Tab-separated table of C-alpha atoms in Angstrom:
chain	number	residue	atom	x	y	z
P	1	LEU	CA	-30.462	-17.937	-6.762
P	2	HIS	CA	-30.651	-16.480	-10.468
P	3	SER	CA	-27.837	-18.122	-12.040
P	4	THR	CA	-28.863	-15.968	-15.561
P	5	GLN	CA	-27.398	-12.513	-13.853
P	6	ARG	CA	-24.949	-10.259	-15.110
P	7	GLN	CA	-21.555	-11.044	-13.836
P	8	TYR	CA	-19.578	-8.024	-11.988
P	9	ARG	CA	-23.187	-5.912	-10.780
P	10	VAL	CA	-21.736	-3.156	-8.864
P	11	SER	CA	-24.904	-3.048	-7.059
P	12	ASP	CA	-24.055	-6.685	-5.473
P	13	PHE	CA	-20.372	-5.081	-4.347
P	14	ALA	CA	-22.025	-2.295	-3.114
P	15	ARG	CA	-24.340	-5.243	-0.870
P	16	MET	CA	-21.634	-6.560	0.783
P	17	LEU	CA	-18.844	-4.216	1.102
P	18	TYR	CA	-20.138	-3.732	4.198
P	19	ASP	CA	-21.510	-7.005	5.086
P	20	ASP	CA	-19.011	-8.375	8.097
P	21	SER	CA	-20.018	-12.298	7.534
P	22	LEU	CA	-18.264	-12.218	5.118
P	23	SER	CA	-14.163	-11.617	4.639
P	24	PRO	CA	-12.921	-9.791	2.366
P	25	ALA	CA	-11.174	-12.313	0.290
P	26	ASP	CA	-14.893	-14.214	0.481
P	27	VAL	CA	-16.655	-10.811	-1.090
P	28	VAL	CA	-13.209	-10.400	-3.715
P	29	ARG	CA	-14.597	-14.489	-4.340
P	30	LYS	CA	-17.675	-13.925	-5.092
P	31	TRP	CA	-17.765	-10.897	-7.180
P	32	ARG	CA	-15.269	-12.910	-9.431
P	33	VAL	CA	-17.057	-14.442	-12.428
P	34	GLU	CA	-15.614	-18.336	-11.630
P	35	ASP	CA	-17.600	-17.948	-8.602
P	36	GLU	CA	-21.091	-16.885	-10.878
P	37	LYS	CA	-21.799	-20.251	-11.255
P	38	PRO	CA	-24.586	-21.476	-8.721
P	39	VAL	CA	-23.527	-23.410	-6.164
P	40	LEU	CA	-25.277	-26.650	-4.686
P	41	GLY	CA	-26.371	-26.201	-1.340
P	42	ASN	CA	-26.250	-30.550	-0.054
P	43	GLY	CA	-22.742	-30.220	-2.177
P	44	ASN	CA	-21.307	-27.452	-0.338
P	45	ALA	CA	-22.583	-28.474	2.968
P	46	SER	CA	-20.757	-32.349	2.952
P	47	GLU	CA	-17.926	-30.547	1.752
P	48	SER	CA	-17.460	-28.201	5.000
P	49	GLU	CA	-18.157	-31.125	6.970
P	50	VAL	CA	-15.833	-33.433	5.448
P	51	GLU	CA	-13.008	-30.502	6.399
P	52	GLU	CA	-14.531	-29.589	9.887
P	53	ASP	CA	-13.484	-33.767	10.468
P	54	GLU	CA	-9.898	-33.405	8.700
P	55	ASN	CA	-9.649	-30.168	10.807
P	56	PHE	CA	-10.049	-31.457	14.101
P	57	PHE	CA	-6.562	-32.424	14.617
P	58	ARG	CA	-5.176	-29.686	12.566
P	59	ARG	CA	-1.403	-28.633	12.842
P	60	ALA	CA	-0.447	-25.449	13.765
P	61	LYS	CA	-0.586	-22.785	10.635
P	62	ARG	CA	2.593	-22.494	9.271
P	63	ASP	CA	4.125	-18.875	8.642
P	64	ASP	CA	3.448	-18.997	5.148
P	65	GLU	CA	0.144	-19.508	5.953
P	66	ALA	CA	-0.658	-17.065	7.554
P	67	GLU	CA	1.327	-14.270	5.204
P	68	ASP	CA	-1.686	-13.142	3.355
P	69	LEU	CA	-2.473	-11.017	6.892
P	70	GLU	CA	0.751	-8.721	5.498
P	71	ASP	CA	-0.234	-6.073	3.878
P	72	ARG	CA	1.774	-5.293	0.589
P	73	SER	CA	1.032	-2.365	-1.297
P	74	ILE	CA	2.427	-4.821	-4.371
P	75	PRO	CA	0.591	-6.823	-4.768
P	76	ARG	CA	1.897	-10.296	-5.479
P	77	TYR	CA	2.432	-11.469	-9.313
P	78	ASP	CA	2.929	-14.631	-11.067
P	79	TYR	CA	5.202	-12.910	-13.239
P	80	ASP	CA	5.045	-15.695	-15.825
P	81	ALA	CA	1.633	-15.755	-16.220
P	82	LEU	CA	2.520	-11.670	-16.704
P	83	ALA	CA	5.039	-11.952	-19.554
P	84	ARG	CA	2.156	-14.071	-21.397
P	85	LYS	CA	-0.302	-11.593	-21.267
P	86	TRP	CA	1.794	-9.236	-21.950
P	87	SER	CA	3.796	-10.417	-24.927
P	88	ASP	CA	0.569	-11.162	-26.573
P	89	PRO	CA	-0.206	-8.695	-29.118
P	90	ASP	CA	-3.931	-8.956	-28.150
P	91	ASN	CA	-3.826	-7.403	-25.236
P	92	LEU	CA	-1.368	-5.068	-25.628
P	93	GLU	CA	-3.901	-3.527	-28.379
P	94	LYS	CA	-6.865	-3.657	-25.818
P	95	LEU	CA	-4.816	-1.608	-23.667
P	96	ARG	CA	-3.585	0.963	-25.698
P	97	HIS	CA	-7.137	3.278	-25.317
P	98	ARG	CA	-5.346	3.924	-22.125
P	99	PHE	CA	-2.142	5.401	-23.766
P	100	ALA	CA	-2.057	8.994	-25.303
P	101	THR	CA	-0.230	7.347	-28.491
P	102	ALA	CA	-3.678	5.851	-29.417
P	103	ASN	CA	-5.460	6.655	-32.413
P	104	LEU	CA	-9.090	7.824	-31.494
P	105	LEU	CA	-10.316	7.370	-34.867
P	106	LYS	CA	-10.452	3.873	-35.245
Q	1	MET	CA	-14.197	19.806	26.496
Q	2	ALA	CA	-16.212	16.927	28.216
Q	3	THR	CA	-16.447	13.930	25.700
Q	4	THR	CA	-17.750	10.782	27.320
Q	5	PRO	CA	-14.237	8.024	26.827
Q	6	GLN	CA	-15.777	5.669	24.356
Q	7	ALA	CA	-14.778	2.187	24.512
Q	8	PRO	CA	-11.493	1.465	22.744
Q	9	LEU	CA	-12.750	-0.030	19.560
Q	10	ARG	CA	-11.472	-3.914	18.702
Q	11	LEU	CA	-9.855	-5.150	16.292
Q	12	ARG	CA	-8.276	-8.595	14.863
Q	13	THR	CA	-5.175	-10.453	13.467
Q	14	GLN	CA	-1.594	-7.754	12.155
Q	15	ARG	CA	-4.220	-7.114	8.897
Q	16	SER	CA	-3.307	-3.371	7.741
Q	17	LEU	CA	-2.340	-2.369	11.284
Q	18	ALA	CA	-0.358	0.068	10.607
Q	19	HIS	CA	-2.825	2.241	8.607
Q	20	ARG	CA	-5.258	1.322	11.755
Q	21	LEU	CA	-3.168	3.006	13.965
Q	22	ILE	CA	-3.120	6.264	12.016
Q	23	LEU	CA	-6.774	6.040	11.608
Q	24	SER	CA	-7.580	5.873	15.027
Q	25	THR	CA	-4.498	8.870	15.355
Q	26	LEU	CA	-6.721	11.118	13.429
Q	27	THR	CA	-9.841	10.006	14.350
Q	28	GLY	CA	-9.123	10.515	17.696
Q	29	ARG	CA	-10.445	6.791	18.796
Q	30	ALA	CA	-8.356	4.096	21.414
Q	31	VAL	CA	-7.860	0.525	19.374
Q	32	ARG	CA	-7.398	-2.308	21.300
Q	33	PHE	CA	-5.867	-5.109	18.590
Q	34	GLN	CA	-6.237	-8.759	19.352
Q	35	GLN	CA	-5.006	-11.684	17.992
Q	36	ILE	CA	-1.594	-10.670	16.502
Q	37	ARG	CA	-0.132	-13.431	15.010
Q	38	PRO	CA	-1.273	-15.830	17.876
Q	39	SER	CA	-0.703	-19.406	16.026
Q	40	SER	CA	2.771	-18.193	14.218
Q	41	LEU	CA	5.556	-20.245	16.305
Q	42	THR	CA	8.413	-18.146	14.764
Q	43	HIS	CA	7.409	-14.686	15.306
Q	44	THR	CA	4.410	-14.360	17.790
Q	45	GLY	CA	3.063	-11.022	18.358
Q	46	LEU	CA	3.950	-7.940	16.773
Q	47	ALA	CA	6.938	-8.216	14.942
Q	48	SER	CA	10.047	-5.853	15.226
Q	49	HIS	CA	9.130	-3.396	12.126
Q	50	GLU	CA	5.630	-2.950	13.760
Q	51	ILE	CA	7.008	-2.040	17.123
Q	52	SER	CA	9.705	0.667	15.307
Q	53	PHE	CA	6.081	1.916	13.550
Q	54	LEU	CA	4.554	2.232	17.045
Q	55	ARG	CA	8.002	4.319	18.109
Q	56	LEU	CA	7.613	6.150	15.262
Q	57	LEU	CA	3.653	7.212	16.005
Q	58	GLU	CA	4.796	7.866	19.664
Q	59	ALA	CA	7.529	10.228	18.592
Q	60	VAL	CA	5.051	12.017	16.027
Q	61	THR	CA	2.222	12.809	18.843
Q	62	ASN	CA	2.007	14.054	22.263
Q	63	GLY	CA	0.324	11.941	24.749
Q	64	SER	CA	-0.318	8.817	23.118
Q	65	GLN	CA	-0.579	5.673	25.457
Q	66	ILE	CA	0.726	2.365	23.854
Q	67	VAL	CA	-0.008	-1.338	25.810
Q	68	ILE	CA	1.336	-3.723	24.866
Q	69	GLY	CA	0.360	-7.492	26.116
Q	70	ILE	CA	2.858	-9.731	27.671
Q	71	THR	CA	2.937	-11.859	24.882
Q	72	GLY	CA	2.730	-9.057	22.489
Q	73	THR	CA	-0.422	-10.286	20.564
Q	74	GLU	CA	-2.733	-7.935	22.165
Q	75	LEU	CA	-2.018	-3.747	21.859
Q	76	LEU	CA	-3.636	-1.217	23.623
Q	77	TYR	CA	-3.528	1.591	21.327
Q	78	LYS	CA	-5.036	5.873	23.042
Q	79	PRO	CA	-3.832	8.356	20.758
Q	80	GLY	CA	-2.394	11.746	21.497
Q	81	LEU	CA	-2.238	14.408	19.532
Q	82	ILE	CA	-0.182	15.341	16.565
Q	83	THR	CA	2.384	17.844	17.301
Q	84	GLY	CA	4.587	16.489	14.235
Q	85	SER	CA	8.832	17.892	14.927
Q	86	ALA	CA	7.179	20.551	17.142
Q	87	PRO	CA	10.896	21.684	19.134
Q	88	GLY	CA	11.060	19.780	22.839
Q	89	SER	CA	9.631	16.918	22.291
Q	90	GLY	CA	11.810	14.449	20.712
Q	91	ALA	CA	13.319	16.509	18.481
Q	92	SER	CA	16.126	18.122	18.150
Q	93	GLY	CA	16.924	21.183	15.234
Q	94	GLY	CA	12.988	20.468	13.938
Q	95	VAL	CA	14.099	16.702	12.818
Q	96	ILE	CA	13.114	13.645	14.670
Q	97	ARG	CA	15.510	11.339	14.454
Q	98	HIS	CA	14.013	7.362	13.613
Q	99	GLU	CA	15.984	4.718	14.005
Q	100	LEU	CA	15.381	1.384	12.803
Q	101	PRO	CA	16.569	-1.716	13.635
Q	102	ALA	CA	18.078	-3.817	12.569
Q	103	ASP	CA	16.028	-7.308	11.961
Q	104	CYS	CA	13.343	-4.822	9.662
Q	105	ILE	CA	12.042	-6.700	6.575
Q	106	ARG	CA	9.651	-4.080	5.638
Q	107	GLY	CA	10.945	-1.488	2.931
Q	108	VAL	CA	11.136	2.519	4.591
Q	109	SER	CA	8.009	2.813	2.141
Q	110	TYR	CA	6.139	0.783	5.022
Q	111	PHE	CA	6.831	3.908	7.915
Q	112	LEU	CA	6.728	6.946	4.803
Q	113	ILE	CA	3.455	6.272	3.567
Q	114	PRO	CA	1.557	5.760	6.982
Q	115	LEU	CA	3.364	8.652	8.196
Q	116	CYS	CA	2.666	11.272	4.931
Q	117	LEU	CA	-1.215	10.190	5.570
Q	118	LEU	CA	-0.550	12.116	9.890
Q	119	ALA	CA	1.421	15.235	8.382
Q	120	PRO	CA	-1.582	17.147	7.333
Q	121	PHE	CA	-3.220	17.345	10.023
Q	122	SER	CA	-0.163	17.870	12.777
Q	123	LYS	CA	0.429	20.504	14.202
Q	124	ALA	CA	3.671	21.880	13.781
Q	125	PRO	CA	5.792	20.728	10.528
Q	126	MET	CA	6.511	16.614	10.063
Q	127	ASN	CA	10.373	16.227	10.002
Q	128	VAL	CA	11.720	12.954	10.022
Q	129	LEU	CA	14.817	10.954	9.393
Q	130	PHE	CA	14.927	7.840	9.251
Q	131	THR	CA	17.862	5.897	9.799
Q	132	GLY	CA	20.188	3.257	11.570
Q	133	PRO	CA	20.857	-0.632	10.512
Q	134	GLY	CA	16.621	-1.165	9.151
Q	135	VAL	CA	16.569	1.410	6.382
Q	136	ILE	CA	15.542	-0.142	2.853
Q	137	THR	CA	14.746	1.883	0.340
Q	138	SER	CA	14.003	-0.371	-1.976
Q	139	ALA	CA	11.101	-2.166	-3.189
Q	140	THR	CA	11.262	-5.652	-0.992
Q	141	PRO	CA	9.451	-9.421	-1.552
Q	142	SER	CA	6.957	-8.079	1.306
Q	143	GLY	CA	5.898	-6.141	-0.972
Q	144	ASP	CA	6.690	-2.690	-0.348
Q	145	MET	CA	7.532	-0.098	-2.772
Q	146	SER	CA	10.676	2.080	-3.157
Q	147	ALA	CA	11.060	5.400	-1.595
Q	148	ASP	CA	11.625	6.890	-5.286
Q	149	SER	CA	8.518	5.300	-6.131
Q	150	VAL	CA	6.814	7.326	-2.790
Q	151	ARG	CA	8.071	10.368	-4.071
Q	152	THR	CA	7.090	10.567	-7.327
Q	153	ALA	CA	3.686	8.873	-7.394
Q	154	ILE	CA	2.203	9.333	-3.691
Q	155	LEU	CA	3.341	12.911	-2.607
Q	156	PRO	CA	2.109	14.241	-5.871
Q	157	LEU	CA	-1.710	12.444	-4.919
Q	158	TYR	CA	-1.489	15.272	-1.790
Q	159	ALA	CA	-2.115	18.596	-4.419
Q	160	GLN	CA	-5.035	17.379	-5.672
Q	161	PHE	CA	-5.669	17.867	-1.646
Q	162	GLY	CA	-4.473	21.218	-2.191
Q	163	ILE	CA	-1.394	20.302	0.517
Q	164	THR	CA	1.302	21.345	-2.003
Q	165	ASN	CA	3.932	23.235	-0.256
Q	166	ASN	CA	7.002	22.259	1.349
Q	167	ILE	CA	6.812	18.449	0.890
Q	168	GLU	CA	9.758	17.000	-0.110
Q	169	LEU	CA	11.373	13.300	0.393
Q	170	ARG	CA	14.805	13.158	0.516
Q	171	ILE	CA	17.217	9.887	-0.653
Q	172	LEU	CA	20.088	11.054	1.353
Q	173	ARG	CA	22.123	6.888	0.961
Q	174	ARG	CA	20.364	4.069	-0.709
Q	175	SER	CA	20.299	0.716	0.256
Q	176	ASN	CA	18.350	-2.794	-0.302
Q	177	PRO	CA	17.673	-5.161	1.844
Q	178	ASN	CA	20.349	-7.225	2.636
Q	179	THR	CA	21.052	-11.324	1.746
Q	180	SER	CA	19.379	-12.354	4.700
Q	181	GLY	CA	16.134	-10.250	3.569
Q	182	LYS	CA	16.589	-8.207	7.036
Q	183	GLY	CA	17.883	-4.804	7.055
Q	184	GLY	CA	19.499	-2.331	4.724
Q	185	ALA	CA	21.789	0.836	6.100
Q	186	GLY	CA	20.020	3.312	3.883
Q	187	GLU	CA	18.710	7.016	5.240
Q	188	VAL	CA	15.857	8.952	4.022
Q	189	GLN	CA	14.349	12.306	5.103
Q	190	LEU	CA	10.726	12.979	4.895
Q	191	VAL	CA	9.872	16.499	5.120
Q	192	PHE	CA	6.064	17.538	5.033
Q	193	GLY	CA	5.860	21.365	6.098
Q	194	HIS	CA	2.024	22.133	4.613
Q	195	GLN	CA	-0.207	21.691	7.184
Q	196	VAL	CA	-4.091	22.338	6.622
Q	197	ARG	CA	-7.266	21.996	8.695
Q	198	LEU	CA	-9.654	20.144	6.104
Q	199	PRO	CA	-8.632	18.858	2.756
Q	200	LYS	CA	-10.471	19.738	-0.070
Q	201	THR	CA	-12.812	17.791	-1.736
Q	202	VAL	CA	-11.783	16.363	-4.544
Q	203	HIS	CA	-13.651	14.727	-7.614
Q	204	ILE	CA	-11.018	12.681	-9.552
Q	205	MET	CA	-13.105	11.316	-12.078
Q	206	ASN	CA	-11.026	11.603	-15.315
Q	207	PRO	CA	-8.290	8.536	-15.465
Q	208	GLY	CA	-6.899	10.629	-18.881
Q	209	ARG	CA	-4.454	8.774	-21.093
Q	210	VAL	CA	-1.000	7.587	-20.228
Q	211	LYS	CA	1.365	10.592	-21.980
Q	212	LYS	CA	4.636	8.794	-20.379
Q	213	ILE	CA	6.527	7.310	-18.366
Q	214	ARG	CA	9.464	7.969	-15.802
Q	215	GLY	CA	11.375	5.805	-13.808
Q	216	VAL	CA	14.461	5.100	-11.264
Q	217	ALA	CA	16.876	2.473	-11.709
Q	218	TYR	CA	19.230	2.127	-8.589
Q	219	CYS	CA	21.884	0.037	-7.772
Q	220	THR	CA	23.553	-0.001	-4.487
Q	221	GLY	CA	27.086	-1.889	-4.615
Q	222	VAL	CA	26.931	-3.459	-7.846
Q	223	SER	CA	28.148	-2.435	-11.433
Q	224	ALA	CA	26.225	0.201	-13.153
Q	225	SER	CA	26.055	-2.074	-16.466
Q	226	ASN	CA	22.881	-3.591	-13.728
Q	227	ASN	CA	21.005	-0.596	-14.391
Q	228	ALA	CA	21.532	0.145	-18.065
Q	229	ARG	CA	20.313	-3.439	-18.690
Q	230	MET	CA	17.267	-3.260	-16.808
Q	231	ILE	CA	16.575	-0.323	-18.377
Q	232	GLU	CA	17.153	-1.749	-21.910
Q	233	GLU	CA	14.540	-4.515	-21.392
Q	234	ALA	CA	11.895	-2.182	-19.569
Q	235	ARG	CA	12.093	0.225	-22.502
Q	236	GLY	CA	11.942	-3.073	-24.796
Q	237	VAL	CA	8.765	-3.654	-23.416
Q	238	LEU	CA	7.081	0.037	-23.150
Q	239	ASN	CA	8.757	1.838	-26.298
Q	240	PRO	CA	5.447	0.463	-28.598
Q	241	MET	CA	3.297	1.750	-26.136
Q	242	THR	CA	4.414	5.701	-25.506
Q	243	GLY	CA	7.356	7.259	-27.318
Q	244	ASP	CA	8.014	9.484	-24.143
Q	245	THR	CA	9.899	6.899	-21.724
Q	246	TYR	CA	12.782	8.510	-19.546
Q	247	ILE	CA	14.353	6.121	-16.935
Q	248	PHE	CA	17.340	7.746	-14.934
Q	249	SER	CA	19.991	5.589	-13.993
Q	250	ASP	CA	21.195	5.988	-10.147
Q	251	VAL	CA	24.757	4.005	-9.093
Q	252	SER	CA	25.809	4.417	-5.536
Q	253	SER	CA	27.697	2.121	-3.973
Q	254	ALA	CA	26.541	0.085	-0.724
Q	255	PRO	CA	26.148	1.931	2.127
Q	256	TYR	CA	28.570	1.008	4.974
Q	257	PRO	CA	27.042	0.873	8.237
Q	258	THR	CA	28.407	3.173	10.667
Q	259	SER	CA	30.350	1.880	13.929
Q	260	ARG	CA	27.155	2.244	15.682
Q	261	ASP	CA	25.369	-0.166	13.509
Q	262	LYS	CA	27.562	-2.434	13.061
Q	263	ALA	CA	26.876	-3.616	16.883
Q	264	TYR	CA	23.421	-4.984	15.948
Q	265	SER	CA	24.445	-6.519	12.473
Q	266	ASN	CA	26.192	-9.783	11.861
Q	267	ASP	CA	27.658	-9.148	9.040
Q	268	LYS	CA	30.702	-6.846	9.544
Q	269	GLY	CA	31.415	-5.644	5.701
Q	270	LYS	CA	29.470	-3.788	3.252
Q	271	THR	CA	25.506	-4.182	3.520
Q	272	GLY	CA	22.735	-3.876	1.040
Q	273	LEU	CA	23.628	-4.851	-2.171
Q	274	GLY	CA	21.720	-4.728	-4.942
Q	275	PHE	CA	19.296	-3.562	-8.336
Q	276	GLY	CA	16.354	-2.507	-8.562
Q	277	LEU	CA	13.583	0.056	-10.401
Q	278	SER	CA	10.577	1.630	-10.347
Q	279	LEU	CA	9.091	2.970	-13.087
Q	280	VAL	CA	5.999	5.286	-12.672
Q	281	ALA	CA	3.330	6.042	-15.786
Q	282	GLU	CA	2.008	9.180	-15.818
Q	283	SER	CA	-1.422	10.309	-16.920
Q	284	SER	CA	-2.531	13.305	-18.961
Q	285	THR	CA	-5.223	14.552	-15.964
Q	286	GLY	CA	-2.064	13.317	-13.836
Q	287	SER	CA	-3.020	9.927	-12.914
Q	288	LEU	CA	-0.277	8.089	-11.722
Q	289	TYR	CA	0.678	3.854	-12.283
Q	290	SER	CA	3.693	2.810	-10.016
Q	291	ALA	CA	5.537	-0.359	-10.818
Q	292	ASP	CA	8.401	-1.395	-8.171
Q	293	LEU	CA	10.392	-4.455	-8.936
Q	294	ALA	CA	14.081	-5.406	-6.615
Q	295	SER	CA	16.634	-8.171	-6.751
Q	296	PRO	CA	15.682	-10.561	-4.390
Q	297	PRO	CA	17.980	-10.682	-1.463
Q	298	ALA	CA	18.861	-14.379	-2.411
Q	299	GLY	CA	20.434	-12.792	-6.007
Q	300	GLY	CA	19.936	-15.005	-8.690
Q	301	VAL	CA	18.031	-13.031	-10.787
Q	302	PRO	CA	19.416	-11.153	-13.501
Q	303	PRO	CA	18.898	-7.457	-14.343
Q	304	GLU	CA	17.116	-8.312	-17.519
Q	305	ASP	CA	14.455	-10.053	-15.954
Q	306	ILE	CA	14.037	-7.186	-13.441
Q	307	GLY	CA	13.261	-5.029	-16.200
Q	308	ARG	CA	11.009	-6.557	-18.122
Q	309	GLN	CA	9.000	-8.175	-15.190
Q	310	CYS	CA	8.775	-4.431	-13.300
Q	311	ALA	CA	7.291	-3.208	-17.380
Q	312	TYR	CA	4.917	-5.733	-16.829
Q	313	GLN	CA	3.642	-5.109	-13.689
Q	314	LEU	CA	3.477	-1.485	-14.476
Q	315	LEU	CA	1.108	-2.318	-17.843
Q	316	GLU	CA	-0.759	-4.553	-15.737
Q	317	SER	CA	-1.059	-1.594	-13.384
Q	318	ILE	CA	-2.190	0.397	-15.737
Q	319	SER	CA	-4.818	-2.267	-17.148
Q	320	PHE	CA	-6.325	-2.075	-13.807
Q	321	GLY	CA	-7.861	1.630	-14.719
Q	322	GLY	CA	-9.711	3.954	-12.708
Q	323	ALA	CA	-8.400	7.550	-12.206
Q	324	VAL	CA	-5.694	6.119	-8.940
Q	325	SER	CA	-4.024	2.394	-9.232
Q	326	LEU	CA	-3.751	0.385	-6.162
Q	327	ALA	CA	-1.330	0.887	-4.936
Q	328	ALA	CA	-2.429	4.852	-4.229
Q	329	ALA	CA	-5.778	4.263	-3.050
Q	330	PRO	CA	-5.681	3.946	0.292
Q	331	THR	CA	-4.183	6.832	0.415
Q	332	VAL	CA	-6.456	8.889	-1.775
Q	333	LEU	CA	-9.453	7.012	0.240
Q	334	THR	CA	-8.133	7.526	3.390
Q	335	LEU	CA	-7.651	11.265	2.356
Q	336	MET	CA	-11.345	11.846	1.019
Q	337	ALA	CA	-12.564	10.455	4.339
Q	338	MET	CA	-10.861	13.180	7.100
Q	339	GLY	CA	-11.966	15.952	4.110
Q	340	SER	CA	-15.173	18.228	4.731
Q	341	GLU	CA	-18.253	16.989	5.367
Q	342	ASP	CA	-18.943	16.738	1.212
Q	343	VAL	CA	-19.074	14.190	-1.111
Q	344	GLY	CA	-15.913	13.799	-2.945
Q	345	ARG	CA	-15.768	11.169	-5.836
Q	346	LEU	CA	-12.912	8.761	-7.229
Q	347	GLN	CA	-13.649	6.989	-9.872
Q	348	LEU	CA	-11.200	3.299	-9.453
Q	349	GLY	CA	-10.686	0.618	-11.570
Q	350	LYS	CA	-12.961	-2.972	-10.663
Q	351	ASP	CA	-9.637	-4.506	-9.783
Q	352	VAL	CA	-8.338	-1.831	-7.472
Q	353	LEU	CA	-11.577	-1.627	-5.555
Q	354	ARG	CA	-12.179	-5.471	-5.354
Q	355	SER	CA	-8.745	-5.772	-3.589
Q	356	ASP	CA	-8.610	-7.275	-0.374
Q	357	SER	CA	-6.674	-3.975	1.204
Q	358	ILE	CA	-9.419	-1.576	-0.144
Q	359	ILE	CA	-12.097	-4.059	1.470
Q	360	GLY	CA	-11.110	-4.395	4.023
Q	361	LEU	CA	-10.158	-0.205	3.972
Q	362	ALA	CA	-13.830	1.118	3.474
Q	363	ARG	CA	-14.745	-1.757	6.494
Q	364	ASP	CA	-11.831	-0.072	8.759
Q	365	LEU	CA	-12.670	3.599	8.071
Q	366	LYS	CA	-16.594	2.614	8.411
Q	367	ALA	CA	-15.397	0.967	12.302
Q	368	PHE	CA	-14.084	4.273	13.403
Q	369	GLY	CA	-17.081	6.232	11.882
Q	370	ALA	CA	-16.439	7.090	8.961
Q	371	SER	CA	-19.571	7.206	6.923
Q	372	ALA	CA	-19.998	4.344	4.421
Q	373	TRP	CA	-18.944	4.797	0.458
Q	374	GLY	CA	-21.433	4.909	-2.289
Q	375	VAL	CA	-20.251	3.067	-5.273
Q	376	ARG	CA	-21.984	3.126	-8.823
Q	377	GLU	CA	-21.196	1.980	-11.832
Q	378	SER	CA	-19.273	4.886	-14.066
Q	379	THR	CA	-20.764	6.380	-16.913
Q	380	THR	CA	-17.981	7.427	-18.533
Q	381	GLU	CA	-16.857	5.526	-22.118
Q	382	LEU	CA	-14.832	3.443	-20.029
Q	383	ASP	CA	-15.996	0.822	-19.673
Q	384	GLY	CA	-15.030	-1.619	-16.206
Q	385	ASP	CA	-14.514	1.339	-13.940
Q	386	VAL	CA	-16.516	2.121	-10.695
Q	387	VAL	CA	-17.242	5.974	-8.817
Q	388	VAL	CA	-16.757	5.167	-4.835
Q	389	SER	CA	-17.963	8.796	-2.924
Q	390	VAL	CA	-17.146	9.214	-0.246
Q	391	VAL	CA	-18.582	11.790	2.539
Q	392	GLY	CA	-15.765	13.523	4.491
Q	393	ARG	CA	-15.915	13.052	8.153
Q	394	GLY	CA	-15.068	16.871	8.597
Q	395	VAL	CA	-13.108	16.275	11.345
Q	396	GLY	CA	-9.255	16.704	10.614
Q	397	ASN	CA	-7.743	15.559	14.111
Q	398	VAL	CA	-10.066	15.355	16.823
Q	399	GLY	CA	-6.971	14.992	18.922
Q	400	ARG	CA	-5.864	18.130	18.315
Q	401	LYS	CA	-9.161	20.877	18.596
Q	402	ILE	CA	-9.808	19.348	22.141
Q	403	ALA	CA	-6.254	20.310	22.939
């Protein structure tokens, strides 16, 4: 509705946190940057219709698809992406303020 | 005490089953689970680690009722009193022996972290020995942290709630998962001797700055040079960030299953070979961030990769921000919700709050009768943090009071 709204507003999150019509994954997705773009109502509806048709003869879920219900204390990381992120000197420099060795006068 | 029996709370799927059972026990509210892996072709219903966790709950409580539906996809749990390792209730010599089955795929931390949440509210001290052919002390591919990280990153959190005395986790025998990813043959003892009526209300608002990094590199049944290689790579990543990095090296021989254990396992030889690394960063205000990675059960990953990836995981965890890391947040938030009727505050990173498990926890706590969290932007200079205010429930364990 309001496409100009600031991203990552905490008040939006607080509203969605206890909204049981949204699954936790939906809340996460809605609050992420890439989903901040306004979604057209029409496109959305036709998409779900197509999906419904495809789902009519759906096979049983495989085990690895249902695995997101298993709780993990360490999330799944894409280690290649992590390696790229943390070998970049810029990212390390941004993280440095979280370390006691940082120069506070900078 | 005449209380009107509440209808059991209805919950669906196996999501955070262990944590929900803990909440049920702490609040005294019966709970009915439905649709536990209903469409899985190979593992319908409750998994063996979940059954084992139910047995553990039965052992440390008195009067719990557990009814499992015929297909295993339904479960009714009526909590009893948390008795801990009191004499006369399954404990011999003050110790409860809990055997994990050989087909357990979860690390022992799957059992330890929830059990620690029950322990402060127990009637008698908690003293549980995890043994048997299913005890995996290392990190696992199913996302469990190692027992070392529980000791160094989870147990110290209880001190902030005024729970400090006589808490110990002894890793008596190490084990990695077997080549099939199921079972090991480790041994771990948890002693939790500090029982309180209510945990203190906490205001954890200052994450501080990371001042030191400690770690444990462990290997079981493989060459000790694996440890050195993991440590070398991890230090290579971490040294530019902080000078105070110290990683211990623990070399142990492969656990040899006892003749009793052998009856359950297929391979008669040594089990649980492998290596892994646990890293914990501590900040100037005592915030802890942990990272864990172990060699996959099938092998084939050099120790250099494990060391480097574990260090990257630690940096990622630190970059999430907040005073409590993602792995520790459920413990801290649950203790806050079980505290006295006062508002406690906790600074969390947005990426921590935004995870499925924390959103699920917020809803579960509300379903079990705790009040809703207040969430607002942090006012400190650290951007990207939020402050969660949690009102305690002020009851500790209902079951204990009725007794």
